Amino acid sequence: MSLTDAGQTYYDCIRQILVDLEEADALAASASSKLTGTLRINCHIGFGQLQLARLLPLFSREYENIAIDVKLTSKALDLVGEAYDIGIFIGLQNFSSNMISRQLGISEVILCASPGYIKEKGMPQKPEELSSHACLNFDYEQLKHSWHLVGENESKDIAITSKITSNNGELLRYCGLAGMGILMRPSFNLGKDLASGKLVRVLPDYNLGSFSVTLVYPTKRLMPAKVRGFVDFMVRHFPDPERDHWLSSDQNLYE
């Protein structure tokens, strides 16, 4: 079953009326001293577990009348089609023209291990030595047999032996903390453990790539006040879009 041309025109008009009503409500809410409503967020699962989870209590204290509905996923959802207000995505995305994207920062991919593992097995001094270590590997086709490291004057693919392979970054993180091997993860996944000394960096002078951390929300003539409140909140906590906040010395991230 499909709509006639007249029916489609009617549907489009009604949909625009509903959008206008929502924007009118947003304008009225923004004039109020207290923001209300439900903020629906789609967030990358790893970032959500380790970063968004620690920020939501702070946001909730600041905007106590806003309810929060969070869905953690490994892939970006259709924000408009599934009625989400905000998306937080990792890596480059092809955002449609009806979306606004705002980079919060970058997250370097780094190698880490526990001090206990390093004490027992030794600290690798060059990439080739990774081949003799137990590696904790993300289940990704390009990483299955080798890791790509770029130095000042060299670029190398190093064959690795995977002690643990998983499609879950948190599982690999816990295995790394337990001293099971060397893991390669984005800095947002490991920054707190580096700051506390529970993990130490391995081959820090080598580059393994980086990811952008991006806040995305639908374009509207009037941004809902709850969305503006969340965007402003996140920008305050991540003020420099070109910075790796998790490798910085800013301990406010972990307080």
Tab-separated table of C-alpha atoms in Angstrom:
chain	number	residue	atom	x	y	z
A	1	MET	CA	0.000	0.000	0.000
A	2	SER	CA	1.307	3.469	-0.898
A	3	LEU	CA	0.055	7.019	-0.578
A	4	THR	CA	-1.469	8.913	-3.476
A	5	ASP	CA	0.187	12.161	-4.508
A	6	ALA	CA	-2.468	14.075	-2.581
A	7	GLY	CA	-2.001	11.823	0.431
A	8	GLN	CA	1.773	12.293	0.363
A	9	THR	CA	1.342	16.072	0.189
A	10	TYR	CA	-1.035	15.957	3.153
A	11	TYR	CA	1.398	13.771	5.115
A	12	ASP	CA	4.301	16.118	4.430
A	13	CYS	CA	2.234	19.104	5.583
A	14	ILE	CA	1.175	17.375	8.805
A	15	ARG	CA	4.750	16.291	9.513
A	16	GLN	CA	5.958	19.872	9.090
A	17	ILE	CA	3.234	21.100	11.439
A	18	LEU	CA	4.404	18.613	14.070
A	19	VAL	CA	7.998	19.761	13.614
A	20	ASP	CA	6.898	23.382	13.997
A	21	LEU	CA	4.986	22.516	17.162
A	22	GLU	CA	8.043	20.763	18.610
A	23	GLU	CA	10.213	23.764	17.831
A	24	ALA	CA	7.641	26.095	19.396
A	25	ASP	CA	7.717	23.952	22.531
A	26	ALA	CA	11.513	24.117	22.498
A	27	LEU	CA	11.434	27.897	22.258
A	28	ALA	CA	9.012	28.113	25.169
A	29	ALA	CA	11.152	25.735	27.223
A	30	SER	CA	14.299	27.715	26.529
A	31	ALA	CA	12.631	30.750	28.048
A	32	SER	CA	12.092	28.815	31.246
A	33	SER	CA	14.743	28.677	33.956
A	34	LYS	CA	14.309	24.898	34.192
A	35	LEU	CA	14.783	22.610	31.207
A	36	THR	CA	12.461	19.614	31.004
A	37	GLY	CA	11.691	16.636	28.788
A	38	THR	CA	13.435	13.397	27.853
A	39	LEU	CA	16.820	13.537	26.126
A	40	ARG	CA	17.352	10.494	23.890
A	41	ILE	CA	21.006	9.675	23.209
A	42	ASN	CA	22.576	7.104	20.875
A	43	CYS	CA	26.206	6.562	21.926
A	44	HIS	CA	29.109	4.335	20.906
A	45	ILE	CA	29.146	1.466	23.407
A	46	GLY	CA	32.761	1.811	24.539
A	47	PHE	CA	32.579	5.575	24.941
A	48	GLY	CA	29.252	5.254	26.703
A	49	GLN	CA	30.490	2.733	29.252
A	50	LEU	CA	33.676	4.574	30.187
A	51	GLN	CA	33.042	8.252	29.441
A	52	LEU	CA	29.357	9.112	29.112
A	53	ALA	CA	28.510	7.047	32.204
A	54	ARG	CA	30.704	9.240	34.426
A	55	LEU	CA	29.337	12.464	32.885
A	56	LEU	CA	25.615	11.743	33.115
A	57	PRO	CA	25.457	12.197	36.922
A	58	LEU	CA	27.071	15.636	36.505
A	59	PHE	CA	24.645	16.569	33.734
A	60	SER	CA	21.692	15.310	35.742
A	61	ARG	CA	22.661	17.416	38.754
A	62	GLU	CA	22.870	20.479	36.528
A	63	TYR	CA	19.609	19.725	34.686
A	64	GLU	CA	17.633	17.765	37.251
A	65	ASN	CA	14.316	17.995	35.364
A	66	ILE	CA	15.628	16.336	32.194
A	67	ALA	CA	15.124	12.575	31.931
A	68	ILE	CA	17.779	10.673	29.948
A	69	ASP	CA	17.253	7.697	27.635
A	70	VAL	CA	20.566	6.220	26.417
A	71	LYS	CA	21.080	3.450	23.874
A	72	LEU	CA	24.633	2.108	23.496
A	73	THR	CA	25.441	0.565	20.111
A	74	SER	CA	28.510	-0.448	18.124
A	75	LYS	CA	27.203	1.345	15.022
A	76	ALA	CA	25.534	4.697	14.541
A	77	LEU	CA	21.759	4.607	14.295
A	78	ASP	CA	19.481	6.788	12.179
A	79	LEU	CA	18.985	9.612	14.662
A	80	VAL	CA	16.063	11.213	12.844
A	81	GLY	CA	14.338	7.982	11.837
A	82	GLU	CA	14.580	6.564	15.366
A	83	ALA	CA	13.811	9.871	17.094
A	84	TYR	CA	17.124	10.418	18.894
A	85	ASP	CA	18.107	13.901	19.986
A	86	ILE	CA	21.873	13.370	20.139
A	87	GLY	CA	24.467	10.922	18.828
A	88	ILE	CA	28.029	10.424	20.084
A	89	PHE	CA	30.085	8.573	17.492
A	90	ILE	CA	33.683	7.364	17.218
A	91	GLY	CA	35.571	7.601	13.942
A	92	LEU	CA	34.677	9.279	10.690
A	93	GLN	CA	31.024	9.112	9.687
A	94	ASN	CA	29.166	10.166	6.568
A	95	PHE	CA	26.667	12.487	8.200
A	96	SER	CA	23.699	13.629	6.133
A	97	SER	CA	23.109	17.280	5.309
A	98	ASN	CA	20.301	17.485	7.873
A	99	MET	CA	22.733	16.728	10.724
A	100	ILE	CA	25.081	19.007	12.645
A	101	SER	CA	28.373	17.459	13.781
A	102	ARG	CA	30.705	18.862	16.420
A	103	GLN	CA	34.027	17.220	17.191
A	104	LEU	CA	34.720	16.882	20.906
A	105	GLY	CA	38.277	15.602	20.577
A	106	ILE	CA	40.483	12.909	19.133
A	107	SER	CA	41.421	9.577	20.654
A	108	GLU	CA	44.771	8.045	19.778
A	109	VAL	CA	45.082	4.293	19.408
A	110	ILE	CA	47.728	3.171	21.902
A	111	LEU	CA	49.481	0.062	23.189
A	112	CYS	CA	49.339	-0.657	26.921
A	113	ALA	CA	50.063	-3.381	29.443
A	114	SER	CA	49.926	-3.793	33.207
A	115	PRO	CA	53.076	-3.108	35.263
A	116	GLY	CA	52.934	-6.739	36.391
A	117	TYR	CA	53.030	-8.020	32.820
A	118	ILE	CA	55.934	-5.711	31.944
A	119	LYS	CA	57.848	-6.803	35.045
A	120	GLU	CA	57.438	-10.460	34.099
A	121	LYS	CA	57.832	-10.285	30.313
A	122	GLY	CA	59.843	-7.108	29.803
A	123	MET	CA	59.076	-3.840	28.025
A	124	PRO	CA	59.290	-4.035	24.202
A	125	GLN	CA	61.893	-1.597	22.904
A	126	LYS	CA	61.035	-1.873	19.215
A	127	PRO	CA	57.977	-3.006	17.220
A	128	GLU	CA	59.492	-6.334	16.158
A	129	GLU	CA	59.575	-7.462	19.792
A	130	LEU	CA	55.759	-7.467	19.892
A	131	SER	CA	55.857	-10.761	17.990
A	132	SER	CA	57.193	-12.524	21.080
A	133	HIS	CA	54.529	-11.097	23.415
A	134	ALA	CA	50.983	-12.149	24.213
A	135	CYS	CA	48.624	-9.694	22.518
A	136	LEU	CA	45.028	-8.848	23.401
A	137	ASN	CA	43.374	-8.252	20.075
A	138	PHE	CA	40.116	-6.710	18.941
A	139	ASP	CA	38.141	-8.963	16.587
A	140	TYR	CA	38.626	-6.875	13.472
A	141	GLU	CA	39.728	-8.297	10.135
A	142	GLN	CA	42.569	-5.813	9.583
A	143	LEU	CA	44.030	-6.575	13.026
A	144	LYS	CA	43.670	-10.337	12.920
A	145	HIS	CA	47.290	-11.199	12.138
A	146	SER	CA	49.300	-7.979	12.436
A	147	TRP	CA	49.433	-4.499	13.954
A	148	HIS	CA	50.512	-1.478	11.898
A	149	LEU	CA	52.917	0.919	13.625
A	150	VAL	CA	54.292	4.156	12.192
A	151	GLY	CA	57.505	5.647	13.574
A	152	GLU	CA	59.400	8.802	12.728
A	153	ASN	CA	61.103	7.250	9.701
A	154	GLU	CA	59.435	3.869	9.377
A	155	SER	CA	56.147	2.106	8.900
A	156	LYS	CA	55.812	-1.544	9.869
A	157	ASP	CA	53.262	-4.328	9.936
A	158	ILE	CA	54.160	-6.534	12.883
A	159	ALA	CA	52.930	-10.124	13.045
A	160	ILE	CA	51.325	-10.794	16.421
A	161	THR	CA	50.202	-13.758	18.495
A	162	SER	CA	46.731	-13.192	19.939
A	163	LYS	CA	46.360	-14.480	23.484
A	164	ILE	CA	42.784	-13.176	23.637
A	165	THR	CA	40.585	-12.047	20.746
A	166	SER	CA	37.251	-10.364	21.408
A	167	ASN	CA	34.764	-7.967	19.837
A	168	ASN	CA	34.345	-6.216	23.203
A	169	GLY	CA	36.806	-3.530	24.253
A	170	GLU	CA	35.897	-3.711	27.938
A	171	LEU	CA	36.689	-7.427	28.068
A	172	LEU	CA	40.108	-6.754	26.533
A	173	ARG	CA	40.686	-3.905	28.980
A	174	TYR	CA	40.013	-6.154	31.967
A	175	CYS	CA	42.326	-8.815	30.527
A	176	GLY	CA	45.025	-6.163	30.170
A	177	LEU	CA	44.534	-5.021	33.751
A	178	ALA	CA	44.858	-8.658	34.834
A	179	GLY	CA	48.302	-8.879	33.211
A	180	MET	CA	47.347	-11.184	30.354
A	181	GLY	CA	49.191	-9.286	27.633
A	182	ILE	CA	49.606	-6.123	25.570
A	183	LEU	CA	46.441	-4.510	24.287
A	184	MET	CA	45.758	-1.952	21.573
A	185	ARG	CA	42.787	0.310	22.291
A	186	PRO	CA	41.678	3.945	21.845
A	187	SER	CA	42.881	6.272	24.593
A	188	PHE	CA	39.334	6.971	25.836
A	189	ASN	CA	39.159	3.278	26.719
A	190	LEU	CA	42.377	3.345	28.783
A	191	GLY	CA	43.035	6.920	29.918
A	192	LYS	CA	41.828	6.444	33.499
A	193	ASP	CA	43.975	3.324	33.915
A	194	LEU	CA	47.022	5.173	32.592
A	195	ALA	CA	46.408	8.079	34.972
A	196	SER	CA	46.152	5.713	37.947
A	197	GLY	CA	49.217	3.652	36.946
A	198	LYS	CA	47.208	0.459	36.487
A	199	LEU	CA	48.407	0.397	32.873
A	200	VAL	CA	51.571	1.734	31.243
A	201	ARG	CA	52.112	2.656	27.619
A	202	VAL	CA	54.113	0.412	25.320
A	203	LEU	CA	56.111	1.900	22.408
A	204	PRO	CA	54.629	5.397	22.944
A	205	ASP	CA	56.741	6.931	20.172
A	206	TYR	CA	54.881	4.936	17.529
A	207	ASN	CA	51.613	6.005	15.926
A	208	LEU	CA	48.803	3.485	15.486
A	209	GLY	CA	46.161	5.912	14.219
A	210	SER	CA	43.422	7.893	15.910
A	211	PHE	CA	39.654	8.342	15.988
A	212	SER	CA	37.522	11.452	16.137
A	213	VAL	CA	34.916	11.717	18.905
A	214	THR	CA	31.925	13.529	17.435
A	215	LEU	CA	28.680	14.897	18.818
A	216	VAL	CA	25.865	14.809	16.235
A	217	TYR	CA	22.335	16.191	16.333
A	218	PRO	CA	19.590	16.951	13.785
A	219	THR	CA	19.413	20.359	12.142
A	220	LYS	CA	16.384	22.357	13.269
A	221	ARG	CA	15.446	26.008	12.971
A	222	LEU	CA	15.081	26.104	16.743
A	223	MET	CA	17.276	23.720	18.702
A	224	PRO	CA	15.361	22.109	21.602
A	225	ALA	CA	16.562	23.576	24.877
A	226	LYS	CA	17.402	20.142	26.296
A	227	VAL	CA	19.683	19.490	23.295
A	228	ARG	CA	21.366	22.877	23.613
A	229	GLY	CA	21.914	22.216	27.310
A	230	PHE	CA	23.600	18.870	26.603
A	231	VAL	CA	25.733	20.245	23.757
A	232	ASP	CA	26.951	23.119	25.936
A	233	PHE	CA	27.644	20.704	28.796
A	234	MET	CA	29.755	18.392	26.612
A	235	VAL	CA	31.695	21.263	25.054
A	236	ARG	CA	32.565	22.549	28.532
A	237	HIS	CA	34.009	19.158	29.430
A	238	PHE	CA	35.802	18.711	26.088
A	239	PRO	CA	36.777	22.285	25.116
A	240	ASP	CA	39.499	21.512	22.549
A	241	PRO	CA	38.283	19.503	19.521
A	242	GLU	CA	41.839	18.771	18.340
A	243	ARG	CA	43.082	17.440	21.668
A	244	ASP	CA	43.353	13.910	23.000
A	245	HIS	CA	41.796	14.636	26.389
A	246	TRP	CA	42.514	11.117	27.682
A	247	LEU	CA	46.271	11.364	27.198
A	248	SER	CA	46.431	14.828	28.726
A	249	SER	CA	47.337	15.691	32.293
A	250	ASP	CA	43.818	16.970	32.975
A	251	GLN	CA	42.737	14.944	35.979
A	252	ASN	CA	39.288	16.587	35.932
A	253	LEU	CA	38.279	13.870	33.491
A	254	TYR	CA	38.544	11.285	36.246
A	255	GLU	CA	37.258	13.142	39.283
